[in-house]
Structure formats: C-alpha cells, structure tokens
Coordinates of C-alpha atoms and ligand atoms in Angstrom, one line a residue:
M1 CA 41.9 -7.6 -6.7
R2 CA 42.1 -7.3 -10.4
P3 CA 42.5 -4.0 -12.3
F4 CA 39.5 -2.2 -14.1
S5 CA 39.1 -3.0 -17.5
S6 CA 39.1 0.4 -19.6
R7 CA 35.4 0.2 -19.9
E8 CA 35.0 -0.4 -16.1
N9 CA 37.3 2.4 -15.6
L10 CA 35.4 5.0 -17.6
R11 CA 31.9 3.8 -16.2
N12 CA 33.3 4.3 -12.7
Q13 CA 34.9 7.8 -13.6
L14 CA 31.6 9.1 -15.1
L15 CA 29.5 7.7 -12.4
A16 CA 31.8 9.6 -9.8
G17 CA 31.8 12.6 -11.7
A18 CA 27.8 12.7 -11.5
G19 CA 27.7 11.5 -7.9
L20 CA 30.1 14.1 -6.7
L21 CA 27.9 16.7 -5.5
P22 CA 25.1 14.7 -4.1
F23 CA 27.7 12.5 -2.3
S24 CA 29.3 15.8 -0.8
A25 CA 26.1 17.4 0.4
A26 CA 24.6 13.8 1.8
P27 CA 26.7 14.3 5.4
Y28 CA 24.8 17.5 6.0
L29 CA 21.4 16.6 5.1
P30 CA 18.6 16.4 7.9
S31 CA 18.7 12.8 9.1
R32 CA 14.7 12.5 8.2
V33 CA 15.6 13.1 4.8
L34 CA 18.4 10.7 4.8
A35 CA 16.3 8.2 6.5
S36 CA 13.5 8.3 4.2
W37 CA 16.2 7.9 1.2
R38 CA 17.6 5.0 3.2
L39 CA 14.2 3.2 3.4
R40 CA 13.1 3.6 -0.3
R41 CA 16.8 2.1 -1.1
I42 CA 16.3 -0.7 1.6
R43 CA 13.0 -1.5 -0.2
S44 CA 14.1 -1.9 -3.5
L45 CA 17.1 -3.9 -2.4
V46 CA 15.4 -6.2 -0.1
D47 CA 13.0 -6.7 -3.0
H48 CA 15.8 -7.4 -5.6
A49 CA 17.4 -9.8 -3.2
A50 CA 14.1 -11.7 -2.5
R51 CA 13.3 -12.0 -6.3
K52 CA 17.2 -12.7 -7.7
V53 CA 19.3 -14.0 -5.1
P54 CA 18.6 -17.8 -4.0
L55 CA 19.8 -17.3 -0.2
Y56 CA 17.4 -14.4 0.3
R57 CA 14.5 -15.9 -1.7
S58 CA 14.4 -19.2 0.6
L59 CA 15.4 -17.2 3.7
Y60 CA 12.7 -14.6 3.4
R61 CA 10.1 -16.9 1.8
D62 CA 10.5 -19.0 5.0
A63 CA 10.0 -15.7 7.2
G64 CA 6.8 -15.1 5.3
Y65 CA 8.0 -12.2 3.3
R66 CA 6.9 -11.2 0.0
P67 CA 8.4 -8.7 -2.5
G68 CA 6.3 -5.4 -2.0
D69 CA 5.9 -6.3 1.5
L70 CA 8.3 -3.7 3.1
R71 CA 6.6 -0.4 3.4
T72 CA 8.1 0.6 7.3
W73 CA 11.2 0.3 9.2
A74 CA 9.3 -2.1 11.4
D75 CA 8.9 -4.3 8.5
F76 CA 12.5 -4.1 7.6
R77 CA 13.1 -5.0 11.4
A78 CA 11.2 -8.2 11.2
L79 CA 13.5 -9.7 8.3
P80 CA 15.8 -12.3 9.7
T81 CA 19.8 -11.3 10.6
L82 CA 22.6 -12.9 8.9
S83 CA 26.0 -13.7 10.6
R84 CA 29.5 -14.1 8.7
D85 CA 29.9 -17.6 9.8
A86 CA 26.3 -18.6 8.4
L87 CA 27.1 -16.8 5.3
A88 CA 30.3 -18.9 4.9
E89 CA 28.3 -22.0 4.6
V90 CA 26.1 -20.7 1.7
P91 CA 27.5 -21.8 -1.7
L92 CA 28.8 -18.8 -3.6
Q93 CA 26.1 -19.3 -6.3
D94 CA 23.3 -18.9 -3.7
R95 CA 24.7 -15.3 -2.4
L96 CA 25.1 -14.0 -5.9
A97 CA 22.0 -12.4 -7.9
E98 CA 21.1 -14.4 -10.8
G99 CA 22.4 -13.2 -14.0
T100 CA 25.4 -11.7 -12.5
D101 CA 28.7 -12.6 -14.4
P102 CA 31.3 -13.6 -11.9
A103 CA 34.0 -12.2 -14.5
S104 CA 32.5 -8.6 -14.2
C105 CA 33.1 -8.6 -10.6
L106 CA 35.9 -7.8 -8.6
H107 CA 36.6 -10.5 -5.7
S108 CA 38.2 -10.1 -2.2
R109 CA 38.0 -12.2 0.8
S110 CA 37.0 -11.6 4.4
S111 CA 38.4 -13.6 7.0
G112 CA 36.4 -14.5 10.2
S113 CA 36.7 -16.2 13.6
S114 CA 35.8 -19.6 12.1
G115 CA 38.8 -19.8 10.1
R116 CA 36.4 -19.9 7.0
S117 CA 37.0 -17.0 4.5
L118 CA 34.1 -15.4 2.9
T119 CA 34.6 -14.6 -0.8
V120 CA 32.9 -11.2 -1.5
F121 CA 31.8 -10.0 -4.7
H122 CA 31.4 -6.3 -6.1
Q123 CA 30.0 -5.2 -9.7
A124 CA 33.5 -4.0 -11.1
D125 CA 31.5 -1.0 -13.0
G126 CA 29.7 0.0 -10.3
V127 CA 32.2 0.7 -7.6
A128 CA 32.4 4.4 -8.2
I129 CA 31.1 5.1 -4.7
Q130 CA 34.3 3.6 -3.6
G131 CA 36.2 6.2 -4.7
L132 CA 34.1 8.9 -3.9
A133 CA 34.3 7.5 0.0
F134 CA 38.2 8.0 -0.3
L135 CA 37.5 11.5 -1.2
R136 CA 35.2 11.9 1.6
M137 CA 37.4 10.2 4.2
F138 CA 40.6 12.2 3.6
N139 CA 38.4 15.5 3.5
M140 CA 37.0 14.8 6.8
G141 CA 40.4 14.8 8.0
M142 CA 42.5 17.3 5.9
D143 CA 42.3 19.4 3.0
Y144 CA 42.8 16.8 0.7
R145 CA 43.8 17.9 -3.0
P146 CA 44.0 16.2 -6.6
W147 CA 47.7 16.1 -6.6
H148 CA 48.4 14.6 -3.3
R149 CA 49.7 11.2 -3.1
H150 CA 48.3 8.5 -1.2
A151 CA 50.2 5.5 -0.2
Y152 CA 48.3 2.3 1.0
I153 CA 49.8 -0.4 2.7
Y154 CA 47.5 -3.4 2.0
T155 CA 46.9 -6.9 1.0
A156 CA 46.3 -6.2 -2.8
P157 CA 46.5 -3.0 -5.0
F158 CA 43.3 -1.3 -5.4
P159 CA 41.7 -1.8 -9.1
S160 CA 42.5 1.6 -10.0
A161 CA 45.7 4.0 -9.7
G162 CA 44.0 7.1 -9.0
A163 CA 41.3 9.4 -10.9
A164 CA 41.2 10.4 -14.4
G165 CA 44.4 12.5 -15.7
G166 CA 46.5 11.1 -13.0
L167 CA 44.4 13.0 -10.2
Y168 CA 44.4 11.8 -6.6
P169 CA 47.4 8.9 -7.3
Q170 CA 47.4 6.2 -5.1
H171 CA 50.5 3.9 -4.4
F172 CA 50.4 0.3 -3.2
I173 CA 52.7 -1.2 -0.9
H174 CA 52.3 -4.7 0.3
T175 CA 51.7 -5.5 4.1
L176 CA 54.2 -8.3 3.9
A177 CA 56.9 -6.2 2.6
P178 CA 59.8 -6.0 5.0
I179 CA 59.5 -2.6 7.1
P180 CA 63.2 -1.5 6.1
E181 CA 61.8 -1.5 2.5
T182 CA 58.4 -0.2 3.3
L183 CA 60.1 2.9 5.1
K184 CA 62.5 3.2 1.8
E185 CA 59.3 3.1 -0.3
L186 CA 57.5 5.8 1.7
R187 CA 60.7 8.0 1.6
R188 CA 60.8 7.9 -2.1
L189 CA 57.2 8.4 -2.7
Q190 CA 56.9 11.3 0.0
P191 CA 52.9 10.7 0.6
Q192 CA 50.6 13.5 1.8
V193 CA 48.5 10.7 2.9
L194 CA 49.1 7.3 4.3
S195 CA 46.6 4.5 5.3
C196 CA 47.9 1.4 6.8
Y197 CA 47.3 -1.3 9.7
P198 CA 47.9 0.3 13.2
S199 CA 50.3 -2.7 13.7
H200 CA 52.3 -1.4 10.7
L201 CA 52.4 2.2 11.7
R202 CA 53.8 1.2 15.3
E203 CA 56.6 -1.0 13.5
L204 CA 57.6 1.8 11.2
L205 CA 57.9 4.1 14.2
A206 CA 59.8 1.7 16.2
A207 CA 62.2 1.1 13.1
V208 CA 62.8 4.7 12.8
G209 CA 63.6 5.1 16.6
I210 CA 63.1 8.1 19.0
G211 CA 64.4 11.4 18.2
E212 CA 65.3 10.4 14.5
D213 CA 63.9 11.9 11.3
L214 CA 61.0 9.7 10.0
G215 CA 62.2 10.9 6.3
F216 CA 58.5 11.6 4.9
R217 CA 56.0 14.0 6.3
P218 CA 52.5 12.8 5.7
Q219 CA 49.5 15.7 6.4
A220 CA 47.2 12.7 7.9
V221 CA 47.5 8.9 8.2
W222 CA 44.4 6.6 8.6
V223 CA 44.7 3.4 10.1
N224 CA 42.2 0.5 9.6
S225 CA 41.4 -3.1 9.8
E226 CA 43.0 -3.8 13.2
M227 CA 41.8 -1.9 16.7
S228 CA 43.8 0.9 17.7
S229 CA 43.1 3.1 20.8
P230 CA 42.7 6.7 20.7
S231 CA 45.8 7.2 23.4
E232 CA 48.1 5.5 21.3
R233 CA 46.9 7.3 18.1
K234 CA 47.3 10.3 19.8
A235 CA 51.0 9.5 21.1
M236 CA 51.8 8.3 17.1
A237 CA 50.3 11.6 15.8
A238 CA 52.5 13.6 18.2
R239 CA 55.4 11.4 17.0
L240 CA 54.4 12.0 13.2
G241 CA 53.5 15.6 13.6
C242 CA 50.0 14.8 12.1
P243 CA 46.8 13.5 12.8
V244 CA 46.1 9.7 13.0
Y245 CA 42.6 8.7 12.3
D246 CA 40.8 5.8 12.6
E247 CA 38.5 4.3 10.0
Y248 CA 35.9 1.4 9.9
S249 CA 35.7 -0.6 6.5
T250 CA 35.0 -4.2 6.1
E251 CA 35.1 -6.1 2.7
E252 CA 31.3 -7.0 3.1
L253 CA 30.0 -3.7 3.8
T254 CA 32.7 -1.4 2.4
R255 CA 33.4 1.9 3.9
V256 CA 31.2 2.2 7.2
A257 CA 32.6 5.0 9.5
S258 CA 35.5 7.0 9.8
Q259 CA 36.5 10.1 12.0
C260 CA 36.3 13.7 11.4
R261 CA 38.6 16.3 12.7
Q262 CA 37.0 16.5 16.1
G263 CA 37.9 12.7 16.4
R264 CA 34.1 11.6 16.1
Y265 CA 33.2 8.5 14.0
H266 CA 30.6 9.5 11.5
V267 CA 28.7 6.4 9.8
Y268 CA 28.7 6.8 6.1
E269 CA 24.6 6.6 6.1
D270 CA 24.2 7.1 2.3
M271 CA 26.4 3.8 2.1
V272 CA 25.3 1.7 4.8
H273 CA 22.3 1.4 7.1
M274 CA 23.5 0.7 10.4
E275 CA 21.4 -1.0 13.4
V276 CA 23.1 -1.9 17.0
L277 CA 21.0 -4.6 18.5
D278 CA 21.0 -6.1 22.1
P279 CA 20.9 -9.9 22.7
S280 CA 17.4 -10.1 22.2
G281 CA 17.7 -8.6 18.7
A282 CA 16.3 -5.3 19.6
A283 CA 17.5 -2.1 19.0
S284 CA 20.0 -1.0 21.7
D285 CA 20.8 2.4 23.2
G286 CA 24.1 0.9 24.5
V287 CA 26.9 -1.2 23.2
G288 CA 25.6 -3.7 21.0
D289 CA 26.2 -5.9 18.0
V290 CA 26.5 -4.1 14.6
V291 CA 24.0 -5.3 12.0
A292 CA 24.5 -3.6 8.9
T293 CA 23.0 -3.3 5.3
A294 CA 25.3 -2.3 2.4
L295 CA 23.0 0.1 0.3
H296 CA 25.0 -0.2 -3.0
S297 CA 25.6 -3.9 -3.2
F298 CA 23.1 -5.5 -5.4
A299 CA 25.4 -8.5 -7.1
M300 CA 26.1 -9.9 -3.6
P301 CA 23.6 -8.2 -1.5
F302 CA 24.6 -8.0 2.7
I303 CA 21.2 -7.2 4.2
R304 CA 20.9 -7.1 8.0
Y305 CA 24.3 -8.4 8.3
R306 CA 26.2 -9.2 11.6
Q307 CA 29.8 -8.2 11.0
G308 CA 30.7 -9.5 14.4
D309 CA 31.7 -6.3 15.8
L310 CA 30.4 -4.5 19.0
A311 CA 29.5 -0.7 19.0
Q312 CA 27.4 2.0 20.1
L313 CA 25.2 4.6 18.0
R314 CA 24.2 7.7 18.7
P315 CA 22.6 10.8 16.7
S316 CA 25.4 13.4 15.8
T317 CA 26.2 16.4 18.0
C318 CA 29.4 16.9 16.2
G319 CA 30.7 20.4 15.8
C320 CA 32.0 19.7 12.4
G321 CA 28.4 20.1 11.2
R322 CA 27.8 16.6 9.7
R323 CA 24.4 14.9 10.6
F324 CA 25.6 11.3 9.7
Q325 CA 25.0 9.4 13.2
E326 CA 28.1 8.8 15.3
L327 CA 29.7 5.7 16.6
E328 CA 29.9 6.3 20.2
S329 CA 32.6 3.8 20.9
L330 CA 33.7 1.0 18.8
E331 CA 34.6 -2.0 20.8
G332 CA 36.1 -4.4 18.5
R333 CA 35.1 -7.8 17.3
R334 CA 32.6 -9.7 19.7
N335 CA 34.7 -12.6 19.2
D336 CA 38.0 -11.0 20.3
A337 CA 36.4 -10.1 23.9
F338 CA 37.6 -11.6 26.9
V339 CA 35.3 -13.8 28.9
L340 CA 36.7 -14.3 32.3
P341 CA 36.1 -17.2 34.7
S342 CA 33.4 -15.2 36.6
G343 CA 31.7 -14.9 33.1
R344 CA 32.5 -11.1 33.0
V345 CA 33.2 -10.0 29.5
L346 CA 36.2 -7.4 28.6
S347 CA 35.9 -6.1 25.1
S348 CA 39.0 -5.8 23.0
G349 CA 38.6 -2.1 22.7
F350 CA 38.7 -1.9 26.5
L351 CA 41.8 -4.0 26.7
L352 CA 43.5 -2.1 24.3
D353 CA 43.0 0.9 26.1
A354 CA 44.3 -0.7 29.5
A355 CA 47.4 -2.2 27.7
Y356 CA 48.3 1.1 26.4
G357 CA 47.6 2.8 29.4
L358 CA 49.9 0.4 31.4
L359 CA 52.8 0.7 29.2
M360 CA 52.4 4.4 29.4
E361 CA 51.8 4.5 33.2
L362 CA 54.7 2.1 33.7
K363 CA 57.2 3.8 31.2
L364 CA 58.4 0.5 30.0
D365 CA 60.2 0.3 26.8
V366 CA 57.8 -1.9 25.0
L367 CA 57.5 -1.6 21.1
D368 CA 54.9 -4.1 20.6
F369 CA 52.3 -6.5 22.2
T370 CA 49.7 -9.2 21.8
F371 CA 47.2 -10.3 24.4
E372 CA 45.4 -13.6 23.7
Q373 CA 43.0 -15.3 25.8
L374 CA 43.5 -19.1 25.5
T375 CA 41.0 -21.1 27.8
P376 CA 38.9 -18.9 30.1
E377 CA 41.6 -19.2 32.8
R378 CA 44.6 -18.7 30.7
V379 CA 46.1 -15.5 29.1
Q380 CA 49.1 -15.2 27.2
V381 CA 50.9 -11.6 26.6
E382 CA 53.8 -11.5 24.3
L383 CA 55.9 -8.2 24.3
V384 CA 58.5 -6.9 21.9
V385 CA 60.6 -4.9 24.2
G386 CA 63.4 -2.2 23.5
P387 CA 66.9 -2.2 24.9
S388 CA 66.1 -0.4 28.2
F389 CA 63.2 -2.8 29.1
P390 CA 64.1 -3.8 32.7
V391 CA 64.8 -7.1 33.6
H392 CA 62.0 -7.8 35.8
G393 CA 59.3 -6.0 33.5
C394 CA 57.4 -9.0 32.8
E395 CA 56.6 -9.5 36.3
E396 CA 55.7 -5.9 36.6
V397 CA 53.4 -5.9 33.4
S398 CA 51.9 -9.3 34.9
R399 CA 50.9 -7.7 38.3
Y400 CA 49.2 -4.5 36.9
L401 CA 47.5 -6.7 34.4
M402 CA 46.3 -9.0 37.4
D403 CA 44.6 -5.8 39.1
I404 CA 42.8 -5.2 35.6
F405 CA 41.4 -8.6 35.2
G406 CA 40.7 -8.9 39.1
E407 CA 40.1 -12.5 39.2
P408 CA 42.1 -15.7 39.5
L409 CA 43.9 -16.4 36.0
T410 CA 47.2 -17.8 34.9
L411 CA 49.0 -15.0 33.1
Q412 CA 52.1 -15.6 31.0
V413 CA 54.1 -12.5 30.2
S414 CA 57.1 -13.1 28.0
E415 CA 59.4 -11.2 25.6
V416 CA 59.6 -12.3 22.0
E417 CA 61.5 -11.1 18.9
V418 CA 58.6 -10.8 16.4
L419 CA 54.7 -11.1 16.9
T420 CA 53.1 -13.2 14.6
R421 CA 50.9 -11.9 11.6
T422 CA 48.1 -13.5 9.7
A423 CA 48.8 -14.7 6.1
S424 CA 47.5 -11.4 4.8
G425 CA 49.8 -9.4 7.2
K426 CA 47.1 -8.6 9.5
R427 CA 47.6 -8.7 13.5
N428 CA 45.0 -8.0 16.1
P429 CA 46.8 -6.9 19.5
I430 CA 43.8 -8.3 21.2
R431 CA 42.6 -11.9 20.5
S432 CA 40.4 -14.8 22.1
R433 CA 40.1 -18.3 21.4
V434 CA 37.3 -18.3 23.9
S435 CA 33.7 -18.1 22.3
S436 CA 32.0 -14.9 23.5
P437 CA 28.1 -15.6 24.6
Q438 CA 25.7 -14.4 22.1
Ligands
ZN501 ZN1 32.3 15.4 13.1

C-alpha cells in the first residue's frame, strides 16, 4: 500500500477530527437509531452502485431493481449477493465507480480459495474512518493513549505512520522478517500495543522459551487474519502478562468486529452492515454465511458480499454497554471446514479449539501445528515439536484425533522443522482442499 500524499493525509486528518465524536458515541446508540441510519446509508450506496458501477448496474437491472426502489430492509434483502470468487472474475474497471481515478486510490489484495486474488481499491483521501477504527479497537481493550507506540507485523506498511503531530505512532515490521529480527525490533521499539497474526505471536513466544523474559511488555495484543482459539489466546495472554484480543477485518470490508474487555466480539455497525444467512439465503439465527456491506466504500462498493466466513450474530447483552451486535461465534472460513466421509462438517473454529485442547490435555511439547484435509478420507497433521516431545507422541496425537473425527480416515501425523506460510507470510492452522457444501 502506498503512503498518503500530503493532501490526502491532511484531508483524512481533518475528516478524522470531525468524525471523532459521533464515531465514539455510535457503539452506545440504541440499535433502532443505528439501523435507521444504516438503511439511509445503504439506500444511497445501492443507488450509487446501480448508477455508477457497471457490475452492479447490470446485476441490479437483471434483478429488476431501479434506483429509488430501496425503501425497506426487505427491499435490500431482495438484492442478489456476490461471492468473492464471482467478483474475482469481474474486470477491475467494472467493479470501480465510473469517474474514479485509480491513482487516487489505495490498492490491496485479498487472496481467496480459488487461488485468484481480488484487487481492492479505497479512495485514498476518504479513509479517515479506518484511523478512527484503530482508536476504537484499541480503546475497547485498553486505555489507548496518544503517545502509545503500536507495532504491527503485516505484509505492507500502512499509508500513514500515525496521526498529526506524531501522535498515535505506528511502526511496521514485515511478516516475512525472520523471528529473531522481529524480536530484536520489538525489544528496541518497546511497543505498548502489538498487532500480528496469531502464528507470529506463537513463534515469537516459542523463540523466547518458557520462563525467559520476552524483553518487551505490551499492554495489549491484537491478533488478526488467521483463526486463533480462545483457549490459546488465554494461554498466550498469561505468558505475555497482558490481554490478547482477536479482531475480524478483511481487505474488502475493512474493520468488521473486534473483542471488548469482556471478550465479546462487537460488529462495527457504523462501518459494515452484517447479515448471517442460512443455505437458502434467509436470515439465520444460528451459524451461517457472513454476508456484509461496507458502508463507506463508494469507489469500489462491496454490497451483500459473501466473505466466505461462518459466524453467528446476536443482539448485544454485553456488560461493556456497547449496543453493537455481537458475533456469538466466529467459526472461520467456510472453505477451511473439514467435510468428513459421512458428510459431517467440522468448522475450522471447532477443529482449532479441539487441536489446542488436545495439546493442553496431553501436555505434549508442541510449538506449532497445521491440520490439512487433503481428500475427504485423508487428513495431514504437521507438528513443530520441542525437545521433550516423546518418541511415540505422533501416535498419541493420532489416536486422540481419531476419537474427535469419529469415522474412518487416513490420518498422517508427522514432525516437521518448519511450517509453510503463504507468499504474504500468512498461515492458517486449519486448511481444507475439499470443497464445502454451499
Ligand atoms: Zn462488550
């Protein structure tokens, strides 16, 4: 991602300043007030897309929609949804609003199950809300102060190194930097806030060793982009001496949800409109497909977008006072769920919890792991193990896992030196090459 020009930076700073108070108040507003604001916003976004974005113009015309038709939530729910893989087939110029200068946008890429990446554009002088979302996220988990240093381990630096006047400074560390170098950099920076993939945090903690001093003391850590289990985050928090929170964000939808101090996930309902749908496309009370609309993306709209994740939504009952809806459970990517020979589906969230529970219960010296379903009948487990891992440890893991799966499978458990990451440095611990049923 390129840095802001000075004009873009100034405009974003001014917009952030103007938007700070309403943005801070939004999570505490009654749900009906927020819902009515969202409907008005969605009406203007949908009509903008229907008029200016070739993809939506033809999609909505075919669905019989004309600008001005959207009056109720039922009208909105009648609009077609779009999957990530379907969007990846659409030429870039058909996804961009007419008149948008690509040079005035920030570009990023989202990788998907089909292997095709999706280029995402955001208007560079209209992303002030992303800065405000950082403030919100950190303040949900700690008392984030303007002088606090935030170190982030990511694929590319953010377009700005912080707010005006050197406030809220942000320091970039590349995901592909070797762990010893990353550790050295964190010790030099002494950040109060750290954000990274859970696999990076796991590797950093493994590199230091039990009982040794980490050499830096964050007040809170946020993990993102890969699945992590609540029990592992709890164990990492005990080790770090500070809370470890999960956040849910994507390139397409930007910030979607993050955890508050009570550990609940609140959806950022002034940034996205989230729906959870069952296989028939109706709203689901249980776990279903996340379908979301980015409320601030006009250059490249994402409307009723199927992110490919599974979750459950419920009204907030959280003691923190925020009225933003809660994600009851975040079950991971639909495509990473395991589909067993009987047709039974185990979500990646369930498998990750089970895997971590297994390691805790067996008290095995395992530093890291991946589970991959290669075919419906074949699952491969790779373990990076420590010095006290027993000789027959793999057999023990295999026996335990067979109980979890509970049906005939070929399970191959092996020790490896290192686990493979994607080109961007990401590594999802639970992966499947078997297509999930829709
Ligand atoms: Zn809360």
